[in-house]
mmCIF file of C-alpha atoms in Angstrom:
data_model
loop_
_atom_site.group_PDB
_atom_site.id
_atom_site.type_symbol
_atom_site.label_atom_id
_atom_site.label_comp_id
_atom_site.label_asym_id
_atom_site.label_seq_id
_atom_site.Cartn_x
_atom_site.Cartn_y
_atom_site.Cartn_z
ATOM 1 C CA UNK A 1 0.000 0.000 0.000
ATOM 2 C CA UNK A 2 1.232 3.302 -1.096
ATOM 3 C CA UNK A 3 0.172 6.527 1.162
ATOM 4 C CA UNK A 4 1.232 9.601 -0.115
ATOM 5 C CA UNK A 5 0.055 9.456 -4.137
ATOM 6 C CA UNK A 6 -1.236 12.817 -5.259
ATOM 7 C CA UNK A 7 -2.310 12.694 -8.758
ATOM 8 C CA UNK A 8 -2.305 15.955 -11.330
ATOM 9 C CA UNK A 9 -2.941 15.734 -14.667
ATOM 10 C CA UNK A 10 0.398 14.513 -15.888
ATOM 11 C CA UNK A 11 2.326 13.640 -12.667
ATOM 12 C CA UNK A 12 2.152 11.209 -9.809
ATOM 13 C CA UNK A 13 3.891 13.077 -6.279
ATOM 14 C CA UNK A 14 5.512 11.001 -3.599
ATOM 15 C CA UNK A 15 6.973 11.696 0.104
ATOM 16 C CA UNK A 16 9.293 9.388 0.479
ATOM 17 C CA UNK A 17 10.331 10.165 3.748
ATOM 18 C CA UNK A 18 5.825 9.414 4.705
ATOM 19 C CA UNK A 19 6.552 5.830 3.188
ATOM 20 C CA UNK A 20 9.201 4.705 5.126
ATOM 21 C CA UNK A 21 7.626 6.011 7.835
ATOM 22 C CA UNK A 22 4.999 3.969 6.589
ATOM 23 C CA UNK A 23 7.362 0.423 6.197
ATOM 24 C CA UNK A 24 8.893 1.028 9.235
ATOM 25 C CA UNK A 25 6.071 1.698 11.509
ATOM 26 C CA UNK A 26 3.130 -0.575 9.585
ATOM 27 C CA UNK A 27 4.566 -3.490 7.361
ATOM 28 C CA UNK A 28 8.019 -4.091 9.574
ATOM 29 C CA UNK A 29 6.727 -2.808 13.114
ATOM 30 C CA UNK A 30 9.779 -1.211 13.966
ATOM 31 C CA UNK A 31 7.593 1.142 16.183
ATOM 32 C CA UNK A 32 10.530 4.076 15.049
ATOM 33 C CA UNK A 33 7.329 6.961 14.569
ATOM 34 C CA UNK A 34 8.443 9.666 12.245
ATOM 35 C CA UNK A 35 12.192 9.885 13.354
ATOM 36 C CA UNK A 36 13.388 7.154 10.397
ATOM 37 C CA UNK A 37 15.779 9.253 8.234
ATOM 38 C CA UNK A 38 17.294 6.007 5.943
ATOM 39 C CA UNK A 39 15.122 5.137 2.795
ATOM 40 C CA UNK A 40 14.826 1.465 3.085
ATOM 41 C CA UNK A 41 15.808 -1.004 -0.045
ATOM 42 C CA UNK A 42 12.182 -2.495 0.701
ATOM 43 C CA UNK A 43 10.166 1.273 0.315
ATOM 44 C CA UNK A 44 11.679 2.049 -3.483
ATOM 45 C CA UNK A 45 10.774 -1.775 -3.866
ATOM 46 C CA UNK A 46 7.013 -1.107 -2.700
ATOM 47 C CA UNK A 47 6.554 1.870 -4.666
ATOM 48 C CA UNK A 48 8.484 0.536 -7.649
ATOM 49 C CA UNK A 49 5.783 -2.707 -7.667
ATOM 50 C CA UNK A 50 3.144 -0.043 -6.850
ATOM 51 C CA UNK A 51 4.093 2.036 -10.277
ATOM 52 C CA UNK A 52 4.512 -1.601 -12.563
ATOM 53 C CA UNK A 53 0.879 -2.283 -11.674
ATOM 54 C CA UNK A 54 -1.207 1.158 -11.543
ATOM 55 C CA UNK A 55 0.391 2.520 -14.727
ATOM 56 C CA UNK A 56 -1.748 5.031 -16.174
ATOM 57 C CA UNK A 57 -0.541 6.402 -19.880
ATOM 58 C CA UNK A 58 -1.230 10.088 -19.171
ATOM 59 C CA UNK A 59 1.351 10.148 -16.675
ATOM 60 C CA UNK A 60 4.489 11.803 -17.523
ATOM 61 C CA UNK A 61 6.429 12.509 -14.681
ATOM 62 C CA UNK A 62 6.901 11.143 -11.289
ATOM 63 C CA UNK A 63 7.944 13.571 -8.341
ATOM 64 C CA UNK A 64 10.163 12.065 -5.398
ATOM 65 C CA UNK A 65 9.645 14.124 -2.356
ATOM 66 C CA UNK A 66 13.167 13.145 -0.218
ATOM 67 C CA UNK A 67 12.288 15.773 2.581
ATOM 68 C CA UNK A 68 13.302 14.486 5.732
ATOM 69 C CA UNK A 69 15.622 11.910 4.287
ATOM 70 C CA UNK A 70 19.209 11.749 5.095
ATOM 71 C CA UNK A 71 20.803 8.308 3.979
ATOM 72 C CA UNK A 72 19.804 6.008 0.962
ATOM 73 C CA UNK A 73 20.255 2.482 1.580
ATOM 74 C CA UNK A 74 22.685 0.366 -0.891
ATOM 75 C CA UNK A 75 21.001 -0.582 -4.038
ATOM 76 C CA UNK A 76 18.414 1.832 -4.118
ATOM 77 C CA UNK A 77 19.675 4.374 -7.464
ATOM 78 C CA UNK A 78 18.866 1.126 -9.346
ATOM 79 C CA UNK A 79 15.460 0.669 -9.065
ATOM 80 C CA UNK A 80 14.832 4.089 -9.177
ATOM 81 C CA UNK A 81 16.699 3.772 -12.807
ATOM 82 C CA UNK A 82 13.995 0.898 -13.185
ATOM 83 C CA UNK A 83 11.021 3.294 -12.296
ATOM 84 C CA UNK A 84 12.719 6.107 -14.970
ATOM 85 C CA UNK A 85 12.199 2.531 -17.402
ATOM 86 C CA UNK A 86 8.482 2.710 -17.057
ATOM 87 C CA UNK A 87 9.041 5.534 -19.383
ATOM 88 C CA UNK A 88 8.815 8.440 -16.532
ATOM 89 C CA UNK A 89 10.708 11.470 -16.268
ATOM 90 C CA UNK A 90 11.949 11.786 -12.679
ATOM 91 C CA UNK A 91 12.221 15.338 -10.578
ATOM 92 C CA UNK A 92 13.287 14.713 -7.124
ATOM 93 C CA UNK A 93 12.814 17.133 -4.531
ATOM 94 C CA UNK A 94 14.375 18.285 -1.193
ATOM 95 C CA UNK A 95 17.758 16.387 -1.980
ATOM 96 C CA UNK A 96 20.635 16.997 0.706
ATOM 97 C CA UNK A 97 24.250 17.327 -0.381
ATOM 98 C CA UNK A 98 25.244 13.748 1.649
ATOM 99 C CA UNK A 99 22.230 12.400 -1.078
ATOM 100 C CA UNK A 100 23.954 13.735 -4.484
ATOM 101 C CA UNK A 101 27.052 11.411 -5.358
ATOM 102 C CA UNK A 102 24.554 8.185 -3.954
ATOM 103 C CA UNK A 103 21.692 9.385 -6.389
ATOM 104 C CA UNK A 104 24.731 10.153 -9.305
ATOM 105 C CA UNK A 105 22.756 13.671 -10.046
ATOM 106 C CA UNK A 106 26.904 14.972 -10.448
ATOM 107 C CA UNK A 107 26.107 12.894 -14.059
ATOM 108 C CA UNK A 108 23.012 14.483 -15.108
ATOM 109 C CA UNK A 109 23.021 17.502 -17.410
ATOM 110 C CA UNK A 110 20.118 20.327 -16.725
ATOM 111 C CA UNK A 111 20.801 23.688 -16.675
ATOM 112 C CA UNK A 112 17.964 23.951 -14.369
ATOM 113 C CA UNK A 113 19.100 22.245 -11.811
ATOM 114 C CA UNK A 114 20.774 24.439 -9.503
ATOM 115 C CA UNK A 115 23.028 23.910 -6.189
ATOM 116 C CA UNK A 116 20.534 25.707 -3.101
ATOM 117 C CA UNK A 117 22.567 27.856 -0.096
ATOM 118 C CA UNK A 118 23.288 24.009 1.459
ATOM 119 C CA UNK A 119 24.849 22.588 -1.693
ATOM 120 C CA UNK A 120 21.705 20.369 -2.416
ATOM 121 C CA UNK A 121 18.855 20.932 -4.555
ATOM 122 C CA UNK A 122 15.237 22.182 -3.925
ATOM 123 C CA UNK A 123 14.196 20.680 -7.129
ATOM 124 C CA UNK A 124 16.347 18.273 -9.523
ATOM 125 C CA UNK A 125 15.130 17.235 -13.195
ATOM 126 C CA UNK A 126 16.698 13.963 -13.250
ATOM 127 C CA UNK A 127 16.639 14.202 -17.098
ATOM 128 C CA UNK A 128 18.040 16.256 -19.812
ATOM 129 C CA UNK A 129 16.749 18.744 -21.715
ATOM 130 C CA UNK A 130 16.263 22.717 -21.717
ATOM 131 C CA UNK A 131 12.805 22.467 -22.798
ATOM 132 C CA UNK A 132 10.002 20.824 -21.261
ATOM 133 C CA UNK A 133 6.311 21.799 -20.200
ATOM 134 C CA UNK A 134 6.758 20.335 -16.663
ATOM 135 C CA UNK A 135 9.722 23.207 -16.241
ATOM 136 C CA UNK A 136 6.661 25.731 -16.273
ATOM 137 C CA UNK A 137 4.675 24.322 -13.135
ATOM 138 C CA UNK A 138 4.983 25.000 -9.677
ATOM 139 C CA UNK A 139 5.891 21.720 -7.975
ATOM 140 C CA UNK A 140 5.717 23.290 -4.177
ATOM 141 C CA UNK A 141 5.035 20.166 -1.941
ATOM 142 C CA UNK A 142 2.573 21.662 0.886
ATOM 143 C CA UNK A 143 0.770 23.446 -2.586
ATOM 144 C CA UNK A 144 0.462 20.043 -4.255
ATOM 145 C CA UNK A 145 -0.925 18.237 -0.926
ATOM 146 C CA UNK A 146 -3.028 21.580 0.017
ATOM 147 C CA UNK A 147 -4.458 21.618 -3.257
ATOM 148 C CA UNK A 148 -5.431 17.791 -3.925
ATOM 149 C CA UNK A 149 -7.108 17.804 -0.246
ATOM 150 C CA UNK A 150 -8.922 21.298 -1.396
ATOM 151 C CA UNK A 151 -10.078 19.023 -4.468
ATOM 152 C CA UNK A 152 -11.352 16.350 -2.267
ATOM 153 C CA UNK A 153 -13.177 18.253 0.397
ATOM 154 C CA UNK A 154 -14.625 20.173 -2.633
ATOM 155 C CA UNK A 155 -15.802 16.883 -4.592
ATOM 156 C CA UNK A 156 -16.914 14.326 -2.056
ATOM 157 C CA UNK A 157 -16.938 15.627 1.473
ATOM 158 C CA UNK A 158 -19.002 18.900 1.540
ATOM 159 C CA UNK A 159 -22.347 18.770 1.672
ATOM 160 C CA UNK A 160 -25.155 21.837 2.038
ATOM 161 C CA UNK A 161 -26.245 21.723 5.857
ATOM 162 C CA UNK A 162 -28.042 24.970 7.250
ATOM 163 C CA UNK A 163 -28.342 23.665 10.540
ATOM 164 C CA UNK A 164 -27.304 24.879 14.032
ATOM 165 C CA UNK A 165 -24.002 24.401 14.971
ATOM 166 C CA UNK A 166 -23.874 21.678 17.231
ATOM 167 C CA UNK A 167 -22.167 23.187 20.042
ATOM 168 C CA UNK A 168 -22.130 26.776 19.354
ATOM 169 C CA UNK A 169 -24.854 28.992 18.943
ATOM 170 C CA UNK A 170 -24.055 29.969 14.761
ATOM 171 C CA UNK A 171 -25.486 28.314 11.751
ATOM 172 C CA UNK A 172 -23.405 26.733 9.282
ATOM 173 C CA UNK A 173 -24.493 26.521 5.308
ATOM 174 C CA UNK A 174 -22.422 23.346 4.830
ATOM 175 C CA UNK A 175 -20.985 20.562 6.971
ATOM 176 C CA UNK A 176 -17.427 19.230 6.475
ATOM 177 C CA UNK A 177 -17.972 15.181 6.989
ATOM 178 C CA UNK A 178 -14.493 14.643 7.701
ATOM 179 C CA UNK A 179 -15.840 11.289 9.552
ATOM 180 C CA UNK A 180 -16.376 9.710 6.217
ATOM 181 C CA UNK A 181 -13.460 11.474 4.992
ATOM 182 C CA UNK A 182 -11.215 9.454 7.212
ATOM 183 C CA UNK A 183 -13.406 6.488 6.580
ATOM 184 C CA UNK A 184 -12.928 6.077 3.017
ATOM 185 C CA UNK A 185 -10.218 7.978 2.180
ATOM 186 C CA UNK A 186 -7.304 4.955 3.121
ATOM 187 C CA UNK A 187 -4.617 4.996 2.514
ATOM 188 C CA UNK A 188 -4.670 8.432 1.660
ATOM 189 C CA UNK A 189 -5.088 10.084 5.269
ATOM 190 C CA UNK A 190 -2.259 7.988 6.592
ATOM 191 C CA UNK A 191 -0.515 10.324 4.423
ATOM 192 C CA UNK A 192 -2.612 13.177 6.288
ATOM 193 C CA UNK A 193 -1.841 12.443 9.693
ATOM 194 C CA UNK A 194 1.976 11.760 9.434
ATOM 195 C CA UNK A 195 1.952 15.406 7.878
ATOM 196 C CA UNK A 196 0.046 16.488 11.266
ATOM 197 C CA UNK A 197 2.347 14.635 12.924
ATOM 198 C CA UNK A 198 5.669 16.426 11.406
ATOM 199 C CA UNK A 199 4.051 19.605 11.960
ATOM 200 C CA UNK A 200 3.258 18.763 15.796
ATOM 201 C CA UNK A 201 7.118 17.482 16.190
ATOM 202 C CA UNK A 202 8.415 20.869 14.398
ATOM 203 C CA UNK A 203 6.045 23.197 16.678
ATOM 204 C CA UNK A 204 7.068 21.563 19.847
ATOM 205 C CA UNK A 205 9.988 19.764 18.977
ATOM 206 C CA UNK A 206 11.502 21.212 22.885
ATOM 207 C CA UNK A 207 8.606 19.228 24.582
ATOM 208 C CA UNK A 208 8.245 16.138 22.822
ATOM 209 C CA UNK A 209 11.066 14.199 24.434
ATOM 210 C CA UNK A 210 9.380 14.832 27.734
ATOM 211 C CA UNK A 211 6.342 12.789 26.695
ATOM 212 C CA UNK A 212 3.534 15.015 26.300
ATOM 213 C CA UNK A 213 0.127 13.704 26.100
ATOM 214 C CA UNK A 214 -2.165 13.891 22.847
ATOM 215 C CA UNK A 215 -6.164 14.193 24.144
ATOM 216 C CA UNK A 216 -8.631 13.103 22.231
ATOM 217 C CA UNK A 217 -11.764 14.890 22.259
ATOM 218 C CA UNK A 218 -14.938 11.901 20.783
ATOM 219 C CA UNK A 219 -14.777 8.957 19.404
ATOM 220 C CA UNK A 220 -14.000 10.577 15.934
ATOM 221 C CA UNK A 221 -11.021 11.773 17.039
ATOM 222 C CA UNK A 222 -9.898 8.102 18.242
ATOM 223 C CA UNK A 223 -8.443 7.268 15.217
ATOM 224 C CA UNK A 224 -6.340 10.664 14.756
ATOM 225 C CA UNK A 225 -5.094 10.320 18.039
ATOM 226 C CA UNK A 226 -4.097 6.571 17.669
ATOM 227 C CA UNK A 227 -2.344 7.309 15.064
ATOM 228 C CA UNK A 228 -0.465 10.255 15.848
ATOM 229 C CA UNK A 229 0.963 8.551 18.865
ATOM 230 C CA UNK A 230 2.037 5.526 17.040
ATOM 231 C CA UNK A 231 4.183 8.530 15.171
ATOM 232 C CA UNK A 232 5.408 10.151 17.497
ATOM 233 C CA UNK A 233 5.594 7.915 20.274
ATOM 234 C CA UNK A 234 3.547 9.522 22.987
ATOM 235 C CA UNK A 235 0.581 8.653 25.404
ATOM 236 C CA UNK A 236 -2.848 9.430 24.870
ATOM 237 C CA UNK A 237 -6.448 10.333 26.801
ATOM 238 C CA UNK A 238 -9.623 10.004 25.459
ATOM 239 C CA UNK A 239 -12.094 12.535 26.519
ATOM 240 C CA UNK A 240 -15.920 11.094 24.959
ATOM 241 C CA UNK A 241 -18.632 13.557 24.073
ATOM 242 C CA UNK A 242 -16.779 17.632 24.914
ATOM 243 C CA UNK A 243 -19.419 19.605 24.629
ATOM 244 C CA UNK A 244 -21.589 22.224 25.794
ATOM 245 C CA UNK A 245 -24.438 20.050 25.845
ATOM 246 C CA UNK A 246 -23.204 16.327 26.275
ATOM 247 C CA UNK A 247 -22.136 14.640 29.379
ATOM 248 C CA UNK A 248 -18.210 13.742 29.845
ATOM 249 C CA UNK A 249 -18.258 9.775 30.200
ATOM 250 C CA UNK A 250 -14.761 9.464 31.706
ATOM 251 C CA UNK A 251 -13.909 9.959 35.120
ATOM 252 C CA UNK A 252 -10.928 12.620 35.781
ATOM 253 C CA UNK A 253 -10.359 11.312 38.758
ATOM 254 C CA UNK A 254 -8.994 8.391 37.611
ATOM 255 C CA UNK A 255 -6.402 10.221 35.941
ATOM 256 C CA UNK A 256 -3.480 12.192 37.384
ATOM 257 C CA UNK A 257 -2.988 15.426 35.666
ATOM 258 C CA UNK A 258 -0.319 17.443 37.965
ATOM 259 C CA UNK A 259 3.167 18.053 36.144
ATOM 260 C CA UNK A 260 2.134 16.956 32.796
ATOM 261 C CA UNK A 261 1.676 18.957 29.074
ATOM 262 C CA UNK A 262 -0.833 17.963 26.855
ATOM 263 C CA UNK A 263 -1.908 18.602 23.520
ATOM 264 C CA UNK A 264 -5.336 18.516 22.283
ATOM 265 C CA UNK A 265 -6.643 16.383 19.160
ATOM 266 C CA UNK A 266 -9.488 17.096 17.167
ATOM 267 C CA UNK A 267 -10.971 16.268 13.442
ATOM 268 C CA UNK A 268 -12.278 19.883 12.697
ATOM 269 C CA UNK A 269 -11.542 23.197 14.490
ATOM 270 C CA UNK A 270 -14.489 25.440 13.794
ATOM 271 C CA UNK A 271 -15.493 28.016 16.953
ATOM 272 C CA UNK A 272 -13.179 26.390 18.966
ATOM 273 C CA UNK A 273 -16.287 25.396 22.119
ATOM 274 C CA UNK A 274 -14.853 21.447 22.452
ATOM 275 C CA UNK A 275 -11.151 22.989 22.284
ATOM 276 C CA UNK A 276 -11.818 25.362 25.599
ATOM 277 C CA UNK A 277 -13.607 23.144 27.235
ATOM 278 C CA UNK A 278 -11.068 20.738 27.459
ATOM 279 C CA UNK A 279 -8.550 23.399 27.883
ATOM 280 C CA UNK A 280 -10.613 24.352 30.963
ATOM 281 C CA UNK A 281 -10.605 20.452 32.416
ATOM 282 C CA UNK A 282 -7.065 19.960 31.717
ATOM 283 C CA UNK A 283 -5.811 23.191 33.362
ATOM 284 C CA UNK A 284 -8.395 22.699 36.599
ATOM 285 C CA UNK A 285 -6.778 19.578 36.998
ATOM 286 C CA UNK A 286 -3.584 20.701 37.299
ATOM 287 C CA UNK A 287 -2.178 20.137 33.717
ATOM 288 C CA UNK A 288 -0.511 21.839 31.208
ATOM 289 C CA UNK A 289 -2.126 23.313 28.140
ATOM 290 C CA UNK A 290 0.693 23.320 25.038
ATOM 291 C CA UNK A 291 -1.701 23.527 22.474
ATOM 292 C CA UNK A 292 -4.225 22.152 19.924
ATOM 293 C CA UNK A 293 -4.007 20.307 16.671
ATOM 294 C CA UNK A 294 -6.669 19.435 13.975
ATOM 295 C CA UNK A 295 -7.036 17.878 10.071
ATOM 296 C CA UNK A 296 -9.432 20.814 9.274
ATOM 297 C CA UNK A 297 -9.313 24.764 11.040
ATOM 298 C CA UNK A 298 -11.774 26.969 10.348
ATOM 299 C CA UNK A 299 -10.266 30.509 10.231
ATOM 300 C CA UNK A 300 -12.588 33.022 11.550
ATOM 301 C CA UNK A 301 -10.344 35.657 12.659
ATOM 302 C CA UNK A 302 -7.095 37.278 10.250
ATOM 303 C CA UNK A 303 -3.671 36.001 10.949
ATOM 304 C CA UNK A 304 -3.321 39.415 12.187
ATOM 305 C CA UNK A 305 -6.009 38.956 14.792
ATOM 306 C CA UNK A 306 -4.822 35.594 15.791
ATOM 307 C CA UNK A 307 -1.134 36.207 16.616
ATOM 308 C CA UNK A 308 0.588 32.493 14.816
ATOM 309 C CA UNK A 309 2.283 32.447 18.486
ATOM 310 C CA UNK A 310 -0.800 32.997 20.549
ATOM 311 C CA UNK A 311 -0.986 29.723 22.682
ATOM 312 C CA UNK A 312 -4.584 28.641 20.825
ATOM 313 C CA UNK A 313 -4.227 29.019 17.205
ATOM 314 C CA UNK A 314 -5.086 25.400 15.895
ATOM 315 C CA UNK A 315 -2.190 23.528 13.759
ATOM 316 C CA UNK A 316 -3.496 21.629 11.167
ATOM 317 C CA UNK A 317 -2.637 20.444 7.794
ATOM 318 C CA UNK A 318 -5.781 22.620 5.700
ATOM 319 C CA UNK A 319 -7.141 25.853 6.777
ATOM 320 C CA UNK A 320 -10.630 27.575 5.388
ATOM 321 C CA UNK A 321 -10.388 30.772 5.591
ATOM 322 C CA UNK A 322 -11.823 34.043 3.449
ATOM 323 C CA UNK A 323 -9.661 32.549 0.880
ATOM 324 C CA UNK A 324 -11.195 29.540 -0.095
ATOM 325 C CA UNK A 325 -14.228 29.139 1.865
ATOM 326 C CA UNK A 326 -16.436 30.524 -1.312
ATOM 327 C CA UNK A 327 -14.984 28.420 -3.403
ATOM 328 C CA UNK A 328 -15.441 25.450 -1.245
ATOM 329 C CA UNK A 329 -19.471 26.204 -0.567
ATOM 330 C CA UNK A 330 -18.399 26.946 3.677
ATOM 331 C CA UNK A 331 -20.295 29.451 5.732
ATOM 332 C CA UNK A 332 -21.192 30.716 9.157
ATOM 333 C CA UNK A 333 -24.025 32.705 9.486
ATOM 334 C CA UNK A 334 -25.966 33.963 13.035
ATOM 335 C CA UNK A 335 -29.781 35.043 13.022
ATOM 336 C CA UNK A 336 -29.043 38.542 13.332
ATOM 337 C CA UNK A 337 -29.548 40.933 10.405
ATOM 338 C CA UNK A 338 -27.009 43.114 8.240
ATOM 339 C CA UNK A 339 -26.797 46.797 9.052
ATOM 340 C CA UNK A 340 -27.403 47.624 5.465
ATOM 341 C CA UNK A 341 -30.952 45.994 5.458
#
């Protein structure tokens, strides 16, 4: 199984660096999280087999995301030759200067591939030629994912609602089923969550060695949690049914709060209602807030009115905001009339 394929119209993208995680953690059970920086003979292998039986004619390129990866295992360059065979032109991306003379891109011959500040490259044609059409797209990695998971909300997983919010006292025109998202969207949101979980390792980086915990707000979040601490390696606590009108099922008691962080877990970030409340029982209890993570945020304020280091701005890995939210169909509306009318 292959977890981080994003299809365009004429090239597959791959993390590398999110399949290993994948072999090490899943198929070989090396319980090693996100911190795997060797590309294994047995991932180019998996995707390699992968390629030989899903090829698909309008295909042109194939994009090798090496982000994160520091050492290539013996053996490797050749079956990536045998992928360029299947009558691909490779680009690799994020390539370290320790990864150049093992990936022999000192033989290839592109003018636009150029040495970055670190004496690696951002983006490497692993082909010749001065002209090509693929030389005249952006190939940004976080555009790529953000725009094939725009795509998908877009096409399958937003649906016209005009109900009450279900905690907070707003209407929303549409509803995000990110439950159904998660559910039939596998392998792909593997591929989701270990970005969540690179982002929660690079935001608190200082505090993960000291074992904070990851809190889980319902059921739906049960999954996300699960898997996020199979990636990074850390404990978590399952709070059932946050909400201003639902009743918490577990007993705090029975848990000991004093001298430890947490960070809270949720699907979808809209108002923020299940995100305080917890914030409010893990604080009362004697723990420490660090922050909150989600798939999905809802932006209702500016970046200018939500400082990026104020303590409750949500990470997650897609944001609606003013930007997109028309184009994706998403609105909050109240009962109370415009001025103008």
């Amino acid at each position: 199984m292959i977890v981080s394929q994003i299809k365009d119209a004429n090239y597959l993208y791959f993390s590398l660096h999110a399949e290993e995680v994948f072999t090490s953690n899943y198929i070989k059970d090396n319980d090693e999280g996100i911190f795997v920086g060797s590309l294994q003979y047995e991932t180019i292998c998996r995707l390699l087999t992968h390629l030989q039986k899903e090829q698909d004619p309008e295909i042109k390129y194939i994009i090798l995301d090496f982000r994160h990866i520091v050492h290539i295992q013996n053996n490797i360059l050749e079956k990536i030759i045998e992928i360029r065979r299947l009558d691909y032109k490779l680009i690799f991306k994020n390539i370290i200067a320790d990864l150049i003379k093992a990936l022999s891109l000192e033989a290839i011959d592109n003018p636009k591939n150029i040495l970055n500040g670190n004496n690696g490259y951002d983006i490497c044609y692993f082909f010749h030629g001065e002209l090509d059409e693929i030389y005249e797209v952006e190939l940004n990695a976080n555009s790529i994912f953000k725009n094939y998971f725009k795509k998908l909300l877009k096409d399958n997983y937003i649906q016209t609602y005009d109900k009450k919010h279900a905690s907070s006292f707003v209407y929303l025109h549409s509803f995000i089923d990110l439950k159904k998202l998660i559910s039939l969207e596998r392998p792909f949101i593997y591929f989701a969550l270990y970005k969540l979980a690179v982002k929660i390792y690079s935001k608190w980086s200082d505090k993960i060695n000291s074992g904070p915990i990851l809190v889980g707000q319902s059921l739906t979040s049960t999954f996300i949690v699960s898997v996020l601490s199979k990636l990074l390696k850390l404990d978590i606590l399952i709070f059932d049914k946050i909400g201003p009108i639902n009743k918490l099922y577990n007993k705090l008691e029975k848990h000991n709060f004093e001298n430890k962080k947490y960070i809270i877990v949720s699907d979808l970030v809209c108002l923020g209602t299940e995100v305080k409340i917890t914030k409010n029982l893990i604080e009362f209890s004697g723990g420490k807030y660090l922050g909150n993570v989600s798939l999905v945020k809802i932006e209702t304020l500016t970046r200018e009115d939500l400082n990026l280091d104020n303590i409750d701005r949500t990470i997650a890995i897609f944001s609606v905001s003013e930007s997109n939210n028309k184009d994706l169909g998403y609105y909050i509306y109240t009962n109370l009339k415009p001025l103008d009318e």
